[in-house]
mmCIF file of N, CA, C and O in Angstrom:
data_model
loop_
_atom_site.group_PDB
_atom_site.id
_atom_site.type_symbol
_atom_site.label_atom_id
_atom_site.label_comp_id
_atom_site.label_asym_id
_atom_site.label_seq_id
_atom_site.Cartn_x
_atom_site.Cartn_y
_atom_site.Cartn_z
ATOM 1 N N LEU A 1 117.216 29.503 60.763
ATOM 2 C CA LEU A 1 117.873 29.718 59.557
ATOM 3 C C LEU A 1 117.579 31.053 59.071
ATOM 4 O O LEU A 1 116.421 31.729 59.294
ATOM 5 N N ARG A 2 118.405 31.699 58.242
ATOM 6 C CA ARG A 2 118.302 33.031 57.638
ATOM 7 C C ARG A 2 117.110 32.994 56.556
ATOM 8 O O ARG A 2 116.999 31.945 55.953
ATOM 9 N N PRO A 3 116.490 33.973 56.491
ATOM 10 C CA PRO A 3 115.316 34.149 55.509
ATOM 11 C C PRO A 3 115.878 33.815 54.075
ATOM 12 O O PRO A 3 115.064 33.067 53.339
ATOM 13 N N ALA A 4 116.979 34.172 53.612
ATOM 14 C CA ALA A 4 117.498 33.808 52.381
ATOM 15 C C ALA A 4 117.724 32.297 52.147
ATOM 16 O O ALA A 4 117.335 31.811 51.083
ATOM 17 N N VAL A 5 118.237 31.669 53.155
ATOM 18 C CA VAL A 5 118.315 30.231 53.105
ATOM 19 C C VAL A 5 116.970 29.466 53.116
ATOM 20 O O VAL A 5 116.733 28.558 52.169
ATOM 21 N N LEU A 6 116.129 30.028 53.833
ATOM 22 C CA LEU A 6 114.633 29.380 53.672
ATOM 23 C C LEU A 6 114.001 29.636 52.372
ATOM 24 O O LEU A 6 113.404 28.694 51.806
ATOM 25 N N GLN A 7 114.245 30.711 51.818
ATOM 26 C CA GLN A 7 113.633 30.982 50.476
ATOM 27 C C GLN A 7 114.464 30.088 49.349
ATOM 28 O O GLN A 7 113.649 29.630 48.530
ATOM 29 N N TRP A 8 115.653 29.988 49.550
ATOM 30 C CA TRP A 8 116.426 29.097 48.604
ATOM 31 C C TRP A 8 115.904 27.689 48.756
ATOM 32 O O TRP A 8 115.661 26.958 47.717
ATOM 33 N N LEU A 9 115.643 27.198 49.980
ATOM 34 C CA LEU A 9 115.119 25.823 50.136
ATOM 35 C C LEU A 9 113.742 25.708 49.536
ATOM 36 O O LEU A 9 113.436 24.701 48.947
ATOM 37 N N GLU A 10 112.833 26.774 49.765
ATOM 38 C CA GLU A 10 111.608 26.614 49.146
ATOM 39 C C GLU A 10 111.623 26.644 47.501
ATOM 40 O O GLU A 10 110.851 25.863 46.987
ATOM 41 N N LEU A 11 112.561 27.195 47.066
ATOM 42 C CA LEU A 11 112.699 27.225 45.427
ATOM 43 C C LEU A 11 113.322 25.824 45.160
ATOM 44 O O LEU A 11 112.795 25.380 44.100
ATOM 45 N N CYS A 12 114.054 25.269 45.963
ATOM 46 C CA CYS A 12 114.469 23.883 45.549
ATOM 47 C C CYS A 12 113.342 22.963 45.571
ATOM 48 O O CYS A 12 113.238 21.945 44.676
ATOM 49 N N VAL A 13 112.401 23.011 46.539
ATOM 50 C CA VAL A 13 111.226 22.129 46.611
ATOM 51 C C VAL A 13 110.406 22.439 45.371
ATOM 52 O O VAL A 13 109.849 21.523 44.796
ATOM 53 N N LEU A 14 110.252 23.703 44.975
ATOM 54 C CA LEU A 14 109.388 24.094 43.773
ATOM 55 C C LEU A 14 110.096 23.472 42.517
ATOM 56 O O LEU A 14 109.391 22.952 41.695
ATOM 57 N N GLU A 15 111.421 23.466 42.404
ATOM 58 C CA GLU A 15 112.074 22.870 41.231
ATOM 59 C C GLU A 15 111.753 21.469 41.206
ATOM 60 O O GLU A 15 111.455 20.978 40.170
ATOM 61 N N ASP A 16 111.827 20.723 42.346
ATOM 62 C CA ASP A 16 111.490 19.302 42.528
ATOM 63 C C ASP A 16 110.023 19.050 42.009
ATOM 64 O O ASP A 16 109.814 18.056 41.240
ATOM 65 N N LYS A 17 109.221 19.934 42.341
ATOM 66 C CA LYS A 17 107.812 19.834 42.029
ATOM 67 C C LYS A 17 107.636 19.888 40.472
ATOM 68 O O LYS A 17 106.818 19.225 39.806
ATOM 69 N N LEU A 18 108.329 20.883 39.867
ATOM 70 C CA LEU A 18 108.271 21.133 38.429
ATOM 71 C C LEU A 18 108.812 19.852 37.767
ATOM 72 O O LEU A 18 108.214 19.519 36.737
ATOM 73 N N HIS A 19 109.922 19.310 38.266
ATOM 74 C CA HIS A 19 110.427 18.003 37.653
ATOM 75 C C HIS A 19 109.405 16.868 37.736
ATOM 76 O O HIS A 19 109.230 16.210 36.760
ATOM 77 N N ARG A 20 108.675 16.814 38.899
ATOM 78 C CA ARG A 20 107.670 15.853 39.056
ATOM 79 C C ARG A 20 106.620 15.898 38.044
ATOM 80 O O ARG A 20 106.118 15.010 37.402
ATOM 81 N N MET A 21 106.114 17.211 37.864
ATOM 82 C CA MET A 21 105.032 17.417 36.963
ATOM 83 C C MET A 21 105.454 17.244 35.534
ATOM 84 O O MET A 21 104.641 16.633 34.717
ATOM 85 N N ASP A 22 106.686 17.502 35.162
ATOM 86 C CA ASP A 22 107.176 17.176 33.849
ATOM 87 C C ASP A 22 107.175 15.722 33.596
ATOM 88 O O ASP A 22 106.776 15.232 32.381
ATOM 89 N N ALA A 23 107.599 14.923 34.598
ATOM 90 C CA ALA A 23 107.587 13.515 34.466
ATOM 91 C C ALA A 23 106.165 12.919 34.330
ATOM 92 O O ALA A 23 105.947 11.996 33.547
ATOM 93 N N ILE A 24 105.348 13.535 34.998
ATOM 94 C CA ILE A 24 103.898 13.125 34.956
ATOM 95 C C ILE A 24 103.264 13.489 33.586
ATOM 96 O O ILE A 24 102.588 12.606 32.992
ATOM 97 N N LEU A 25 103.689 14.613 33.013
ATOM 98 C CA LEU A 25 103.198 15.004 31.719
ATOM 99 C C LEU A 25 103.727 13.975 30.620
ATOM 100 O O LEU A 25 103.108 13.611 29.631
ATOM 101 N N ALA A 26 104.964 13.440 30.874
ATOM 102 C CA ALA A 26 105.578 12.580 29.864
ATOM 103 C C ALA A 26 104.868 11.264 29.866
ATOM 104 O O ALA A 26 104.853 10.672 28.702
ATOM 105 N N VAL A 27 104.161 10.833 30.946
ATOM 106 C CA VAL A 27 103.506 9.557 30.811
ATOM 107 C C VAL A 27 101.917 9.759 30.738
ATOM 108 O O VAL A 27 101.131 8.926 30.831
ATOM 109 N N ASP A 28 101.642 11.114 30.573
ATOM 110 C CA ASP A 28 100.164 11.529 30.435
ATOM 111 C C ASP A 28 99.228 11.024 31.460
ATOM 112 O O ASP A 28 98.109 10.434 31.168
ATOM 113 N N ASP A 29 99.688 11.151 32.747
ATOM 114 C CA ASP A 29 98.799 10.749 33.981
ATOM 115 C C ASP A 29 98.076 11.987 34.394
ATOM 116 O O ASP A 29 98.618 12.697 35.264
ATOM 117 N N VAL A 30 96.825 12.147 33.922
ATOM 118 C CA VAL A 30 96.066 13.336 34.165
ATOM 119 C C VAL A 30 95.727 13.452 35.572
ATOM 120 O O VAL A 30 95.855 14.489 36.167
ATOM 121 N N GLN A 31 95.346 12.337 36.236
ATOM 122 C CA GLN A 31 94.869 12.400 37.575
ATOM 123 C C GLN A 31 96.073 12.687 38.537
ATOM 124 O O GLN A 31 95.901 13.574 39.417
ATOM 125 N N GLU A 32 97.197 12.312 38.268
ATOM 126 C CA GLU A 32 98.377 12.545 39.096
ATOM 127 C C GLU A 32 98.786 14.010 38.972
ATOM 128 O O GLU A 32 99.187 14.753 39.903
ATOM 129 N N LEU A 33 98.727 14.379 37.720
ATOM 130 C CA LEU A 33 98.990 15.929 37.458
ATOM 131 C C LEU A 33 98.032 16.825 38.135
ATOM 132 O O LEU A 33 98.369 17.831 38.775
ATOM 133 N N GLU A 34 96.708 16.432 38.131
ATOM 134 C CA GLU A 34 95.818 17.275 38.963
ATOM 135 C C GLU A 34 95.952 17.231 40.372
ATOM 136 O O GLU A 34 95.847 18.268 41.059
ATOM 137 N N ARG A 35 96.437 16.089 40.822
ATOM 138 C CA ARG A 35 96.819 15.998 42.315
ATOM 139 C C ARG A 35 97.943 17.035 42.601
ATOM 140 O O ARG A 35 97.913 17.659 43.648
ATOM 141 N N GLU A 36 99.001 17.049 41.868
ATOM 142 C CA GLU A 36 100.091 17.827 42.016
ATOM 143 C C GLU A 36 99.700 19.324 41.899
ATOM 144 O O GLU A 36 100.122 20.228 42.721
ATOM 145 N N LEU A 37 98.835 19.666 40.971
ATOM 146 C CA LEU A 37 98.369 21.065 40.864
ATOM 147 C C LEU A 37 97.541 21.538 41.925
ATOM 148 O O LEU A 37 97.548 22.626 42.350
ATOM 149 N N ARG A 38 96.765 20.552 42.611
ATOM 150 C CA ARG A 38 95.928 20.997 43.791
ATOM 151 C C ARG A 38 96.797 21.261 45.005
ATOM 152 O O ARG A 38 96.380 22.069 45.827
ATOM 153 N N GLU A 39 97.930 20.617 45.121
ATOM 154 C CA GLU A 39 98.788 20.736 46.235
ATOM 155 C C GLU A 39 99.885 21.799 46.076
ATOM 156 O O GLU A 39 101.062 21.598 45.882
ATOM 157 N N VAL A 40 99.455 23.128 45.934
ATOM 158 C CA VAL A 40 100.270 24.283 45.676
ATOM 159 C C VAL A 40 100.369 25.069 47.036
ATOM 160 O O VAL A 40 99.344 25.349 47.484
ATOM 161 N N GLY A 41 101.536 25.330 47.386
ATOM 162 C CA GLY A 41 101.734 26.149 48.658
ATOM 163 C C GLY A 41 101.722 25.262 49.752
ATOM 164 O O GLY A 41 101.777 23.961 49.806
ATOM 165 N N ARG A 42 101.855 25.871 51.077
ATOM 166 C CA ARG A 42 101.971 25.232 52.262
ATOM 167 C C ARG A 42 100.974 25.668 53.262
ATOM 168 O O ARG A 42 100.472 26.873 53.293
ATOM 169 N N GLU A 43 100.569 24.677 54.150
ATOM 170 C CA GLU A 43 99.634 24.977 55.229
ATOM 171 C C GLU A 43 100.442 25.407 56.494
ATOM 172 O O GLU A 43 99.803 25.701 57.538
ATOM 173 N N TRP A 44 101.744 25.192 56.423
ATOM 174 C CA TRP A 44 102.549 25.345 57.712
ATOM 175 C C TRP A 44 103.655 26.356 57.291
ATOM 176 O O TRP A 44 103.926 26.662 56.213
ATOM 177 N N SER A 45 104.144 26.975 58.449
ATOM 178 C CA SER A 45 105.169 27.981 58.362
ATOM 179 C C SER A 45 106.538 27.341 58.266
ATOM 180 O O SER A 45 106.899 26.583 59.117
ATOM 181 N N VAL A 46 107.322 27.786 57.287
ATOM 182 C CA VAL A 46 108.686 27.289 57.156
ATOM 183 C C VAL A 46 109.608 27.790 58.327
ATOM 184 O O VAL A 46 110.549 27.300 58.617
ATOM 185 N N ARG A 47 109.194 29.066 58.750
ATOM 186 C CA ARG A 47 109.922 29.598 59.935
ATOM 187 C C ARG A 47 109.664 28.857 61.263
ATOM 188 O O ARG A 47 110.535 28.807 62.037
ATOM 189 N N GLU A 48 108.490 28.291 61.443
ATOM 190 C CA GLU A 48 108.211 27.520 62.627
ATOM 191 C C GLU A 48 108.676 26.076 62.460
ATOM 192 O O GLU A 48 109.074 25.350 63.435
ATOM 193 N N HIS A 49 108.860 25.523 61.309
ATOM 194 C CA HIS A 49 109.256 24.197 61.184
ATOM 195 C C HIS A 49 110.360 24.130 59.966
ATOM 196 O O HIS A 49 110.110 23.378 58.956
ATOM 197 N N PRO A 50 111.499 24.865 60.108
ATOM 198 C CA PRO A 50 112.434 24.746 59.112
ATOM 199 C C PRO A 50 112.984 23.326 58.776
ATOM 200 O O PRO A 50 113.347 23.056 57.652
ATOM 201 N N GLN A 51 112.886 22.367 59.856
ATOM 202 C CA GLN A 51 113.404 21.043 59.681
ATOM 203 C C GLN A 51 112.410 20.384 58.681
ATOM 204 O O GLN A 51 113.033 19.437 57.936
ATOM 205 N N TRP A 52 111.282 20.675 58.651
ATOM 206 C CA TRP A 52 110.341 20.021 57.622
ATOM 207 C C TRP A 52 110.645 20.565 56.316
ATOM 208 O O TRP A 52 110.736 19.743 55.253
ATOM 209 N N LEU A 53 111.067 21.722 55.964
ATOM 210 C CA LEU A 53 111.543 22.249 54.758
ATOM 211 C C LEU A 53 112.870 21.535 54.357
ATOM 212 O O LEU A 53 112.858 21.041 53.133
ATOM 213 N N VAL A 54 113.766 21.293 55.215
ATOM 214 C CA VAL A 54 114.942 20.623 54.859
ATOM 215 C C VAL A 54 114.566 19.194 54.472
ATOM 216 O O VAL A 54 115.181 18.590 53.578
ATOM 217 N N PHE A 55 113.698 18.618 55.210
ATOM 218 C CA PHE A 55 113.121 17.201 54.974
ATOM 219 C C PHE A 55 112.663 17.226 53.428
ATOM 220 O O PHE A 55 112.964 16.207 52.837
ATOM 221 N N GLU A 56 111.815 18.190 53.200
ATOM 222 C CA GLU A 56 111.184 18.187 51.819
ATOM 223 C C GLU A 56 112.345 18.197 50.757
ATOM 224 O O GLU A 56 112.321 17.453 49.799
ATOM 225 N N VAL A 57 113.293 19.010 50.962
ATOM 226 C CA VAL A 57 114.512 19.171 49.945
ATOM 227 C C VAL A 57 115.262 17.796 49.960
ATOM 228 O O VAL A 57 115.558 17.359 48.822
ATOM 229 N N GLU A 58 115.550 17.183 51.076
ATOM 230 C CA GLU A 58 116.350 15.987 51.122
ATOM 231 C C GLU A 58 115.607 14.901 50.463
ATOM 232 O O GLU A 58 116.243 14.067 49.828
ATOM 233 N N GLN A 59 114.276 14.790 50.699
ATOM 234 C CA GLN A 59 113.519 13.560 50.195
ATOM 235 C C GLN A 59 112.925 13.922 48.752
ATOM 236 O O GLN A 59 112.237 13.023 48.250
ATOM 237 N N ARG A 60 113.170 15.063 48.339
ATOM 238 C CA ARG A 60 112.606 15.532 47.004
ATOM 239 C C ARG A 60 111.012 15.311 47.001
ATOM 240 O O ARG A 60 110.490 14.712 45.981
ATOM 241 N N LEU A 61 110.344 15.874 47.960
ATOM 242 C CA LEU A 61 108.886 15.766 48.045
ATOM 243 C C LEU A 61 108.355 17.073 48.604
ATOM 244 O O LEU A 61 109.210 17.864 48.904
ATOM 245 N N GLN A 62 107.058 17.144 48.551
ATOM 246 C CA GLN A 62 106.432 18.290 49.315
ATOM 247 C C GLN A 62 105.376 17.840 50.096
ATOM 248 O O GLN A 62 104.620 16.897 49.741
ATOM 249 N N ILE A 63 105.356 18.260 51.469
ATOM 250 C CA ILE A 63 104.372 17.633 52.303
ATOM 251 C C ILE A 63 102.970 18.195 51.812
ATOM 252 O O ILE A 63 102.741 19.445 51.669
ATOM 253 N N ARG A 64 102.042 17.189 51.743
ATOM 254 C CA ARG A 64 100.799 17.513 51.246
ATOM 255 C C ARG A 64 99.887 18.000 52.434
ATOM 256 O O ARG A 64 100.297 17.787 53.637
ATOM 257 N N ARG A 65 98.729 18.683 52.032
ATOM 258 C CA ARG A 65 97.958 19.203 53.075
ATOM 259 C C ARG A 65 97.427 18.267 54.111
ATOM 260 O O ARG A 65 97.474 18.337 55.355
ATOM 261 N N THR A 66 97.022 17.008 53.639
ATOM 262 C CA THR A 66 96.447 16.027 54.454
ATOM 263 C C THR A 66 97.600 15.476 55.414
ATOM 264 O O THR A 66 97.395 15.193 56.563
ATOM 265 N N GLN A 67 98.860 15.328 54.963
ATOM 266 C CA GLN A 67 99.902 14.852 55.718
ATOM 267 C C GLN A 67 100.134 15.884 56.817
ATOM 268 O O GLN A 67 100.398 15.513 58.046
ATOM 269 N N HIS A 68 100.199 17.250 56.492
ATOM 270 C CA HIS A 68 100.289 18.254 57.506
ATOM 271 C C HIS A 68 99.275 18.137 58.529
ATOM 272 O O HIS A 68 99.492 18.285 59.821
ATOM 273 N N LEU A 69 98.076 18.074 58.129
ATOM 274 C CA LEU A 69 96.946 17.977 59.072
ATOM 275 C C LEU A 69 97.007 16.883 60.064
ATOM 276 O O LEU A 69 96.758 16.868 61.122
ATOM 277 N N VAL A 70 97.396 15.656 59.516
ATOM 278 C CA VAL A 70 97.545 14.557 60.300
ATOM 279 C C VAL A 70 98.654 14.677 61.363
ATOM 280 O O VAL A 70 98.549 14.468 62.555
ATOM 281 N N ALA A 71 99.871 15.205 60.890
ATOM 282 C CA ALA A 71 100.989 15.499 61.727
ATOM 283 C C ALA A 71 100.566 16.528 62.864
ATOM 284 O O ALA A 71 100.852 16.375 64.013
ATOM 285 N N ARG A 72 99.882 17.681 62.411
ATOM 286 C CA ARG A 72 99.500 18.693 63.350
ATOM 287 C C ARG A 72 98.542 18.111 64.383
ATOM 288 O O ARG A 72 98.591 18.437 65.578
ATOM 289 N N PHE A 73 97.633 17.278 63.970
ATOM 290 C CA PHE A 73 96.682 16.622 64.859
ATOM 291 C C PHE A 73 97.503 15.740 65.961
ATOM 292 O O PHE A 73 97.160 15.829 67.198
ATOM 293 N N CYS A 74 98.442 14.922 65.482
ATOM 294 C CA CYS A 74 99.176 14.155 66.355
ATOM 295 C C CYS A 74 100.083 14.988 67.384
ATOM 296 O O CYS A 74 100.287 14.576 68.519
ATOM 297 N N ILE A 75 100.602 16.115 66.894
ATOM 298 C CA ILE A 75 101.336 16.997 67.725
ATOM 299 C C ILE A 75 100.376 17.740 68.773
ATOM 300 O O ILE A 75 100.777 17.743 69.951
ATOM 301 N N ASP A 76 99.353 18.150 68.308
ATOM 302 C CA ASP A 76 98.485 18.819 69.283
ATOM 303 C C ASP A 76 97.663 17.944 70.256
ATOM 304 O O ASP A 76 97.123 18.379 71.218
ATOM 305 N N ASN A 77 97.602 16.625 69.956
ATOM 306 C CA ASN A 77 96.851 15.638 70.689
ATOM 307 C C ASN A 77 97.701 14.440 71.042
ATOM 308 O O ASN A 77 97.466 13.387 70.480
ATOM 309 N N PRO A 78 98.772 14.605 71.855
ATOM 310 C CA PRO A 78 99.592 13.450 72.228
ATOM 311 C C PRO A 78 98.821 12.223 72.649
ATOM 312 O O PRO A 78 97.931 12.340 73.486
ATOM 313 N N GLY A 79 99.166 11.011 72.102
ATOM 314 C CA GLY A 79 98.464 9.869 72.508
ATOM 315 C C GLY A 79 97.189 9.604 71.716
ATOM 316 O O GLY A 79 96.668 8.509 71.875
ATOM 317 N N ALA A 80 96.749 10.566 70.888
ATOM 318 C CA ALA A 80 95.628 10.356 70.127
ATOM 319 C C ALA A 80 95.854 9.335 68.910
ATOM 320 O O ALA A 80 97.049 9.213 68.462
ATOM 321 N N ILE A 81 94.773 8.706 68.408
ATOM 322 C CA ILE A 81 94.910 7.739 67.245
ATOM 323 C C ILE A 81 94.182 8.308 66.212
ATOM 324 O O ILE A 81 93.135 8.938 66.233
ATOM 325 N N THR A 82 94.870 8.123 64.981
ATOM 326 C CA THR A 82 94.226 8.580 63.595
ATOM 327 C C THR A 82 94.450 7.482 62.742
ATOM 328 O O THR A 82 95.323 6.679 62.842
ATOM 329 N N GLN A 83 93.696 7.423 61.504
ATOM 330 C CA GLN A 83 93.797 6.539 60.508
ATOM 331 C C GLN A 83 93.956 7.106 59.138
ATOM 332 O O GLN A 83 93.183 8.225 58.981
ATOM 333 N N LEU A 84 94.725 6.622 58.297
ATOM 334 C CA LEU A 84 94.935 7.015 56.948
ATOM 335 C C LEU A 84 94.795 5.768 56.092
ATOM 336 O O LEU A 84 95.136 4.719 56.540
ATOM 337 N N ASN A 85 94.490 6.041 54.782
ATOM 338 C CA ASN A 85 94.519 5.029 53.715
ATOM 339 C C ASN A 85 96.100 4.637 53.452
ATOM 340 O O ASN A 85 96.854 5.428 53.645
ATOM 341 N N MET A 86 96.074 3.511 52.771
ATOM 342 C CA MET A 86 97.387 3.127 52.288
ATOM 343 C C MET A 86 97.861 4.206 51.282
ATOM 344 O O MET A 86 97.005 4.721 50.543
ATOM 345 N N GLY A 87 99.140 4.384 51.184
ATOM 346 C CA GLY A 87 99.609 5.353 50.226
ATOM 347 C C GLY A 87 99.570 6.806 50.546
ATOM 348 O O GLY A 87 99.873 7.616 49.754
ATOM 349 N N GLU A 88 99.230 7.083 51.764
ATOM 350 C CA GLU A 88 98.990 8.534 52.113
ATOM 351 C C GLU A 88 100.276 9.018 52.808
ATOM 352 O O GLU A 88 100.233 10.255 53.156
ATOM 353 N N GLY A 89 101.359 8.343 52.800
ATOM 354 C CA GLY A 89 102.553 8.853 53.395
ATOM 355 C C GLY A 89 102.781 8.730 54.867
ATOM 356 O O GLY A 89 103.424 9.622 55.470
ATOM 357 N N LYS A 90 102.209 7.797 55.447
ATOM 358 C CA LYS A 90 102.210 7.593 56.939
ATOM 359 C C LYS A 90 103.742 7.352 57.373
ATOM 360 O O LYS A 90 104.353 8.028 58.148
ATOM 361 N N THR A 91 104.442 6.446 56.573
ATOM 362 C CA THR A 91 105.865 6.001 56.950
ATOM 363 C C THR A 91 106.853 6.913 56.327
ATOM 364 O O THR A 91 107.725 7.322 56.990
ATOM 365 N N ARG A 92 106.669 7.341 55.161
ATOM 366 C CA ARG A 92 107.621 8.103 54.346
ATOM 367 C C ARG A 92 107.610 9.557 54.721
ATOM 368 O O ARG A 92 108.613 10.268 54.697
ATOM 369 N N VAL A 93 106.371 10.126 55.189
ATOM 370 C CA VAL A 93 106.308 11.521 55.418
ATOM 371 C C VAL A 93 105.949 11.945 56.817
ATOM 372 O O VAL A 93 106.640 12.626 57.541
ATOM 373 N N ILE A 94 104.810 11.414 57.218
ATOM 374 C CA ILE A 94 104.146 11.782 58.520
ATOM 375 C C ILE A 94 105.071 11.437 59.675
ATOM 376 O O ILE A 94 105.359 12.292 60.566
ATOM 377 N N LEU A 95 105.504 10.215 59.730
ATOM 378 C CA LEU A 95 106.314 9.653 60.927
ATOM 379 C C LEU A 95 107.592 10.639 60.971
ATOM 380 O O LEU A 95 107.980 11.090 62.097
ATOM 381 N N PRO A 96 108.412 10.886 59.863
ATOM 382 C CA PRO A 96 109.530 11.631 59.950
ATOM 383 C C PRO A 96 109.258 13.031 60.370
ATOM 384 O O PRO A 96 110.073 13.729 61.130
ATOM 385 N N MET A 97 108.058 13.586 59.865
ATOM 386 C CA MET A 97 107.652 14.915 60.415
ATOM 387 C C MET A 97 107.591 15.108 61.923
ATOM 388 O O MET A 97 107.942 15.914 62.539
ATOM 389 N N LEU A 98 106.859 13.974 62.490
ATOM 390 C CA LEU A 98 106.746 13.919 63.867
ATOM 391 C C LEU A 98 108.058 13.833 64.589
ATOM 392 O O LEU A 98 108.227 14.483 65.601
ATOM 393 N N VAL A 99 108.969 12.997 64.229
ATOM 394 C CA VAL A 99 110.292 12.738 64.783
ATOM 395 C C VAL A 99 110.962 14.112 64.663
ATOM 396 O O VAL A 99 111.599 14.590 65.668
ATOM 397 N N LEU A 100 111.077 14.781 63.517
ATOM 398 C CA LEU A 100 111.686 16.057 63.352
ATOM 399 C C LEU A 100 111.173 17.127 64.326
ATOM 400 O O LEU A 100 111.818 17.950 65.006
ATOM 401 N N HIS A 101 109.854 17.154 64.487
ATOM 402 C CA HIS A 101 109.203 18.134 65.373
ATOM 403 C C HIS A 101 109.566 17.876 66.872
ATOM 404 O O HIS A 101 109.985 18.797 67.618
ATOM 405 N N LEU A 102 109.632 16.630 67.263
ATOM 406 C CA LEU A 102 109.877 16.237 68.605
ATOM 407 C C LEU A 102 111.338 16.472 68.878
ATOM 408 O O LEU A 102 111.681 16.995 69.962
ATOM 409 N N CYS A 103 112.262 16.248 68.017
ATOM 410 C CA CYS A 103 113.658 16.562 68.202
ATOM 411 C C CYS A 103 113.952 18.009 68.137
ATOM 412 O O CYS A 103 115.023 18.468 68.653
ATOM 413 N N ALA A 104 113.110 18.825 67.741
ATOM 414 C CA ALA A 104 113.278 20.370 67.701
ATOM 415 C C ALA A 104 112.988 20.845 69.027
ATOM 416 O O ALA A 104 113.278 22.050 69.293
ATOM 417 N N GLN A 105 112.262 20.069 69.933
ATOM 418 C CA GLN A 105 111.870 20.576 71.162
ATOM 419 C C GLN A 105 113.084 20.683 72.127
ATOM 420 O O GLN A 105 114.125 19.790 72.069
ATOM 421 N N PRO A 106 113.142 21.588 73.142
ATOM 422 C CA PRO A 106 114.260 21.670 73.945
ATOM 423 C C PRO A 106 114.580 20.503 74.865
ATOM 424 O O PRO A 106 115.602 20.384 75.168
ATOM 425 N N ASN A 107 113.504 19.824 75.231
ATOM 426 C CA ASN A 107 113.726 18.703 76.059
ATOM 427 C C ASN A 107 114.031 17.327 75.336
ATOM 428 O O ASN A 107 113.971 16.255 75.902
ATOM 429 N N CYS A 108 114.287 17.372 73.992
ATOM 430 C CA CYS A 108 114.640 16.225 73.285
ATOM 431 C C CYS A 108 115.952 15.672 73.716
ATOM 432 O O CYS A 108 116.908 16.418 74.032
ATOM 433 N N LEU A 109 116.144 14.225 73.639
ATOM 434 C CA LEU A 109 117.281 13.615 74.005
ATOM 435 C C LEU A 109 118.442 14.083 73.184
ATOM 436 O O LEU A 109 119.306 14.014 72.833
#
């Protein structure tokens, strides 16, 4: 993707984050607001994984650091097993990240 498209997609994710933070402020959930504020920026390159950026925009979410680390571990260690607590995004975020990564490979069906 062209750099301008990647930048526009990143701005879309930021806009969604601001909307989430506004909604969190409306219900006065301090813990959730702190969680959102801690998760600023990315641990991964949008140029290496543009499909993850599109996924963030489509799902109106931002891949958290822990989710990226687990996905990266699974990518770097095929067949390895890892464990996460309930509610950490295994089904909604990490599994789609892995599928998108695998489908971006040249030998994907």
